[in-house]
């Protein structure tokens, strides 16, 4: 057997994992689900979820990948037996569903980036003045409504998917590592700069208190919706629950300290999401939008274009921001298509080009309805985050906690040394409390999704068909 390829540089793995984790989940999804969840209450539940469940779960994916040195489906079967191929099938399906809408949203970022070459963001918004007055909405909200669906959205979805397929088909890993190396620091510098500027806005303090001071009563009253929403966001943003981290860890040397790498990845990812919130909410309140939940999937676009239209140098900052996020989205999209493609290559023996093009093509088609109406965004996103990712994480927890705990602890200890009681603490945390929380979350997620199907979605169908 050929020696399996490992990461070329010590930082290669971290870069690829951070590149996968940091993406639209942090910049686009985090602020709007936080808004919908009521702000600070959501933030707190989300942070707890990341620390108490995301961290043990990412370690579980790491050990499974590094131990088996295989693609997610093969890895699950090696540790769990052949029935686990169905769980692997769910992983692949999850990749399909997520990437389909992800590509449409990434297309919006590319569009906003390219718009910046036609004029400043201020002059762009001025073009929406009349329509905005009529609709009694900020110009930026009207602009988002205009570009987020229809032919424009379709074209940019096509463009983004074509690039993603191209990169995966060519197997360009090196280019991506380099891009991540530049992009992550760039995003952090940009967001920190924006956060400082935003603090000078007139209604900044209203934004901060909405985002940062949780009312515990709100959490107690809403836990049944907060829990699945926070869980879905945590798994989505960390790229957990569908085998991306299994895949990346399968190329990893045994000398790596997995807890340290996991902490770094989670730290970057969570930090970037948190910073995004620090920018978005003060802008929202200062623009007179006091119900941040109403922003929906447009929240980041509305608040950022508002900001770039007012701020000195906003034109350049805007180009930088939308451009960088587009690249961040690409590095995440690649990880999604890579898992699906690698599986088809391994299992069906087709070559890389055919696999990437075939799978990417189907995913592309699945995303097209989203460019027609945003109800399809809820349909796909809700299924993936509310159900599929939580299910994937639950299966992983069962595998590591109950089926192969000994192997898992031994694997975790490689590169760290004897963990003593800590290894056992990890296993027991996974086995009982985390497993229970995931079962409850999955139940609530299914319930919420069925509610959507029979409610909003059924209404939409009867109104439109
Ligand atoms: N984590 C990425 C983001 O926040 C999205 C992503 C990439 C993902 N790979 C994934 C989500 C695997 C879930 C599973 O944008």
PDB file of N, CA and C in Angstrom, residues 55-56 58-64 66-67 253-262 400 404-427 430:
ATOM      1  N   UNK A  55     -16.800  21.168  21.374  1.00  0.00           N
ATOM      2  CA  UNK A  55     -15.411  20.766  21.604  1.00  0.00           C
ATOM      3  C   UNK A  55     -15.258  19.242  21.751  1.00  0.00           C
ATOM      4  N   UNK A  56     -16.001  18.587  22.654  1.00  0.00           N
ATOM      5  CA  UNK A  56     -15.894  17.116  22.707  1.00  0.00           C
ATOM      6  C   UNK A  56     -16.240  16.449  21.372  1.00  0.00           C
ATOM      7  N   UNK A  58     -15.859  17.695  18.257  1.00  0.00           N
ATOM      8  CA  UNK A  58     -14.827  17.858  17.227  1.00  0.00           C
ATOM      9  C   UNK A  58     -13.679  16.872  17.507  1.00  0.00           C
ATOM     10  N   UNK A  59     -13.395  16.650  18.798  1.00  0.00           N
ATOM     11  CA  UNK A  59     -12.369  15.659  19.143  1.00  0.00           C
ATOM     12  C   UNK A  59     -12.791  14.275  18.661  1.00  0.00           C
ATOM     13  N   UNK A  60     -14.088  13.984  18.778  1.00  0.00           N
ATOM     14  CA  UNK A  60     -14.577  12.679  18.327  1.00  0.00           C
ATOM     15  C   UNK A  60     -14.340  12.517  16.824  1.00  0.00           C
ATOM     16  N   UNK A  61     -14.651  13.563  16.045  1.00  0.00           N
ATOM     17  CA  UNK A  61     -14.397  13.456  14.601  1.00  0.00           C
ATOM     18  C   UNK A  61     -12.900  13.290  14.325  1.00  0.00           C
ATOM     19  N   UNK A  62     -12.089  14.025  15.052  1.00  0.00           N
ATOM     20  CA  UNK A  62     -10.637  13.926  14.852  1.00  0.00           C
ATOM     21  C   UNK A  62     -10.123  12.511  15.090  1.00  0.00           C
ATOM     22  N   UNK A  63     -10.500  11.918  16.212  1.00  0.00           N
ATOM     23  CA  UNK A  63      -9.942  10.592  16.517  1.00  0.00           C
ATOM     24  C   UNK A  63     -10.421   9.550  15.505  1.00  0.00           C
ATOM     25  N   UNK A  64     -11.681   9.672  15.096  1.00  0.00           N
ATOM     26  CA  UNK A  64     -12.187   8.708  14.108  1.00  0.00           C
ATOM     27  C   UNK A  64     -11.391   8.833  12.806  1.00  0.00           C
ATOM     28  N   UNK A  66      -8.270  10.203  12.284  1.00  0.00           N
ATOM     29  CA  UNK A  66      -6.845   9.890  12.359  1.00  0.00           C
ATOM     30  C   UNK A  66      -6.622   8.406  12.601  1.00  0.00           C
ATOM     31  N   UNK A  67      -7.508   7.803  13.400  1.00  0.00           N
ATOM     32  CA  UNK A  67      -7.367   6.371  13.687  1.00  0.00           C
ATOM     33  C   UNK A  67      -7.532   5.538  12.409  1.00  0.00           C
ATOM     34  N   UNK A 253      -0.731  13.437  11.090  1.00  0.00           N
ATOM     35  CA  UNK A 253       0.296  12.633  11.744  1.00  0.00           C
ATOM     36  C   UNK A 253      -0.047  12.378  13.211  1.00  0.00           C
ATOM     37  N   UNK A 254       0.519  11.295  13.749  1.00  0.00           N
ATOM     38  CA  UNK A 254       0.166  10.906  15.119  1.00  0.00           C
ATOM     39  C   UNK A 254       0.799  11.781  16.186  1.00  0.00           C
ATOM     40  N   UNK A 255       1.701  12.657  15.747  1.00  0.00           N
ATOM     41  CA  UNK A 255       2.349  13.506  16.742  1.00  0.00           C
ATOM     42  C   UNK A 255       1.541  14.753  17.068  1.00  0.00           C
ATOM     43  N   UNK A 256       0.416  14.930  16.359  1.00  0.00           N
ATOM     44  CA  UNK A 256      -0.344  16.160  16.595  1.00  0.00           C
ATOM     45  C   UNK A 256      -1.176  16.056  17.864  1.00  0.00           C
ATOM     46  N   UNK A 257      -1.180  17.166  18.600  1.00  0.00           N
ATOM     47  CA  UNK A 257      -1.995  17.252  19.801  1.00  0.00           C
ATOM     48  C   UNK A 257      -3.410  17.698  19.399  1.00  0.00           C
ATOM     49  N   UNK A 258      -4.343  16.747  19.414  1.00  0.00           N
ATOM     50  CA  UNK A 258      -5.675  17.031  18.876  1.00  0.00           C
ATOM     51  C   UNK A 258      -6.455  18.030  19.725  1.00  0.00           C
ATOM     52  N   UNK A 259      -6.242  18.012  21.038  1.00  0.00           N
ATOM     53  CA  UNK A 259      -6.997  18.966  21.864  1.00  0.00           C
ATOM     54  C   UNK A 259      -6.512  20.387  21.580  1.00  0.00           C
ATOM     55  N   UNK A 260      -5.204  20.524  21.364  1.00  0.00           N
ATOM     56  CA  UNK A 260      -4.698  21.867  21.089  1.00  0.00           C
ATOM     57  C   UNK A 260      -5.218  22.360  19.736  1.00  0.00           C
ATOM     58  N   UNK A 261      -5.165  21.490  18.723  1.00  0.00           N
ATOM     59  CA  UNK A 261      -5.656  21.894  17.404  1.00  0.00           C
ATOM     60  C   UNK A 261      -7.152  22.212  17.443  1.00  0.00           C
ATOM     61  N   UNK A 262      -7.898  21.367  18.161  1.00  0.00           N
ATOM     62  CA  UNK A 262      -9.341  21.605  18.279  1.00  0.00           C
ATOM     63  C   UNK A 262      -9.630  22.943  18.939  1.00  0.00           C
ATOM     64  N   UNK A 400     -18.177   6.813  19.145  1.00  0.00           N
ATOM     65  CA  UNK A 400     -16.990   7.027  19.973  1.00  0.00           C
ATOM     66  C   UNK A 400     -17.264   6.688  21.432  1.00  0.00           C
ATOM     67  N   UNK A 404     -16.587   2.396  20.337  1.00  0.00           N
ATOM     68  CA  UNK A 404     -15.123   2.288  20.312  1.00  0.00           C
ATOM     69  C   UNK A 404     -14.447   3.253  21.285  1.00  0.00           C
ATOM     70  N   UNK A 405     -14.879   3.277  22.546  1.00  0.00           N
ATOM     71  CA  UNK A 405     -14.306   4.268  23.468  1.00  0.00           C
ATOM     72  C   UNK A 405     -12.815   4.054  23.758  1.00  0.00           C
ATOM     73  N   UNK A 406     -12.413   2.781  23.821  1.00  0.00           N
ATOM     74  CA  UNK A 406     -11.028   2.512  24.191  1.00  0.00           C
ATOM     75  C   UNK A 406     -10.074   2.979  23.100  1.00  0.00           C
ATOM     76  N   UNK A 407     -10.420   2.593  21.883  1.00  0.00           N
ATOM     77  CA  UNK A 407      -9.641   3.011  20.727  1.00  0.00           C
ATOM     78  C   UNK A 407      -9.566   4.538  20.667  1.00  0.00           C
ATOM     79  N   UNK A 408     -10.702   5.170  20.975  1.00  0.00           N
ATOM     80  CA  UNK A 408     -10.775   6.628  20.872  1.00  0.00           C
ATOM     81  C   UNK A 408      -9.838   7.302  21.864  1.00  0.00           C
ATOM     82  N   UNK A 409      -9.841   6.830  23.104  1.00  0.00           N
ATOM     83  CA  UNK A 409      -8.979   7.460  24.104  1.00  0.00           C
ATOM     84  C   UNK A 409      -7.507   7.242  23.746  1.00  0.00           C
ATOM     85  N   UNK A 410      -7.179   6.014  23.320  1.00  0.00           N
ATOM     86  CA  UNK A 410      -5.792   5.749  22.916  1.00  0.00           C
ATOM     87  C   UNK A 410      -5.359   6.680  21.802  1.00  0.00           C
ATOM     88  N   UNK A 411      -6.276   6.877  20.862  1.00  0.00           N
ATOM     89  CA  UNK A 411      -5.946   7.727  19.724  1.00  0.00           C
ATOM     90  C   UNK A 411      -5.752   9.179  20.168  1.00  0.00           C
ATOM     91  N   UNK A 412      -6.624   9.624  21.051  1.00  0.00           N
ATOM     92  CA  UNK A 412      -6.520  11.000  21.539  1.00  0.00           C
ATOM     93  C   UNK A 412      -5.197  11.214  22.275  1.00  0.00           C
ATOM     94  N   UNK A 413      -4.737  10.161  22.979  1.00  0.00           N
ATOM     95  CA  UNK A 413      -3.511  10.300  23.778  1.00  0.00           C
ATOM     96  C   UNK A 413      -2.253  10.404  22.921  1.00  0.00           C
ATOM     97  N   UNK A 414      -2.349   9.906  21.682  1.00  0.00           N
ATOM     98  CA  UNK A 414      -1.186  10.044  20.799  1.00  0.00           C
ATOM     99  C   UNK A 414      -0.931  11.526  20.552  1.00  0.00           C
ATOM    100  N   UNK A 415       0.284  11.932  20.757  1.00  0.00           N
ATOM    101  CA  UNK A 415       0.595  13.344  20.541  1.00  0.00           C
ATOM    102  C   UNK A 415       0.336  14.205  21.767  1.00  0.00           C
ATOM    103  N   UNK A 416      -0.264  13.604  22.804  1.00  0.00           N
ATOM    104  CA  UNK A 416      -0.483  14.362  24.039  1.00  0.00           C
ATOM    105  C   UNK A 416       0.219  13.697  25.214  1.00  0.00           C
ATOM    106  N   UNK A 417       0.127  12.361  25.275  1.00  0.00           N
ATOM    107  CA  UNK A 417       0.640  11.639  26.437  1.00  0.00           C
ATOM    108  C   UNK A 417      -0.536  11.149  27.262  1.00  0.00           C
ATOM    109  N   UNK A 418      -0.228  10.480  28.356  1.00  0.00           N
ATOM    110  CA  UNK A 418      -1.276   9.886  29.167  1.00  0.00           C
ATOM    111  C   UNK A 418      -2.252  10.935  29.705  1.00  0.00           C
ATOM    112  N   UNK A 419      -3.526  10.754  29.402  1.00  0.00           N
ATOM    113  CA  UNK A 419      -4.523  11.734  29.834  1.00  0.00           C
ATOM    114  C   UNK A 419      -5.083  11.422  31.208  1.00  0.00           C
ATOM    115  N   UNK A 420      -4.797  10.187  31.696  1.00  0.00           N
ATOM    116  CA  UNK A 420      -5.335   9.799  32.997  1.00  0.00           C
ATOM    117  C   UNK A 420      -6.847   9.877  33.003  1.00  0.00           C
ATOM    118  N   UNK A 421      -7.400  10.503  34.047  1.00  0.00           N
ATOM    119  CA  UNK A 421      -8.848  10.585  34.205  1.00  0.00           C
ATOM    120  C   UNK A 421      -9.525  11.454  33.151  1.00  0.00           C
ATOM    121  N   UNK A 422      -8.751  12.347  32.508  1.00  0.00           N
ATOM    122  CA  UNK A 422      -9.366  13.257  31.539  1.00  0.00           C
ATOM    123  C   UNK A 422      -9.969  12.525  30.345  1.00  0.00           C
ATOM    124  N   UNK A 423      -9.254  11.486  29.893  1.00  0.00           N
ATOM    125  CA  UNK A 423      -9.769  10.708  28.775  1.00  0.00           C
ATOM    126  C   UNK A 423     -11.101  10.076  29.131  1.00  0.00           C
ATOM    127  N   UNK A 424     -11.173   9.518  30.341  1.00  0.00           N
ATOM    128  CA  UNK A 424     -12.429   8.916  30.797  1.00  0.00           C
ATOM    129  C   UNK A 424     -13.523   9.957  30.949  1.00  0.00           C
ATOM    130  N   UNK A 425     -13.133  11.145  31.425  1.00  0.00           N
ATOM    131  CA  UNK A 425     -14.120  12.215  31.600  1.00  0.00           C
ATOM    132  C   UNK A 425     -14.716  12.581  30.241  1.00  0.00           C
ATOM    133  N   UNK A 426     -13.851  12.617  29.240  1.00  0.00           N
ATOM    134  CA  UNK A 426     -14.321  12.933  27.885  1.00  0.00           C
ATOM    135  C   UNK A 426     -15.337  11.884  27.423  1.00  0.00           C
ATOM    136  N   UNK A 427     -14.952  10.599  27.588  1.00  0.00           N
ATOM    137  CA  UNK A 427     -15.848   9.535  27.149  1.00  0.00           C
ATOM    138  C   UNK A 427     -17.189   9.591  27.883  1.00  0.00           C
ATOM    139  N   UNK A 430     -19.405  12.373  26.704  1.00  0.00           N
ATOM    140  CA  UNK A 430     -20.024  12.042  25.418  1.00  0.00           C
ATOM    141  C   UNK A 430     -21.142  11.016  25.599  1.00  0.00           C
TER     142      UNK A 430
END
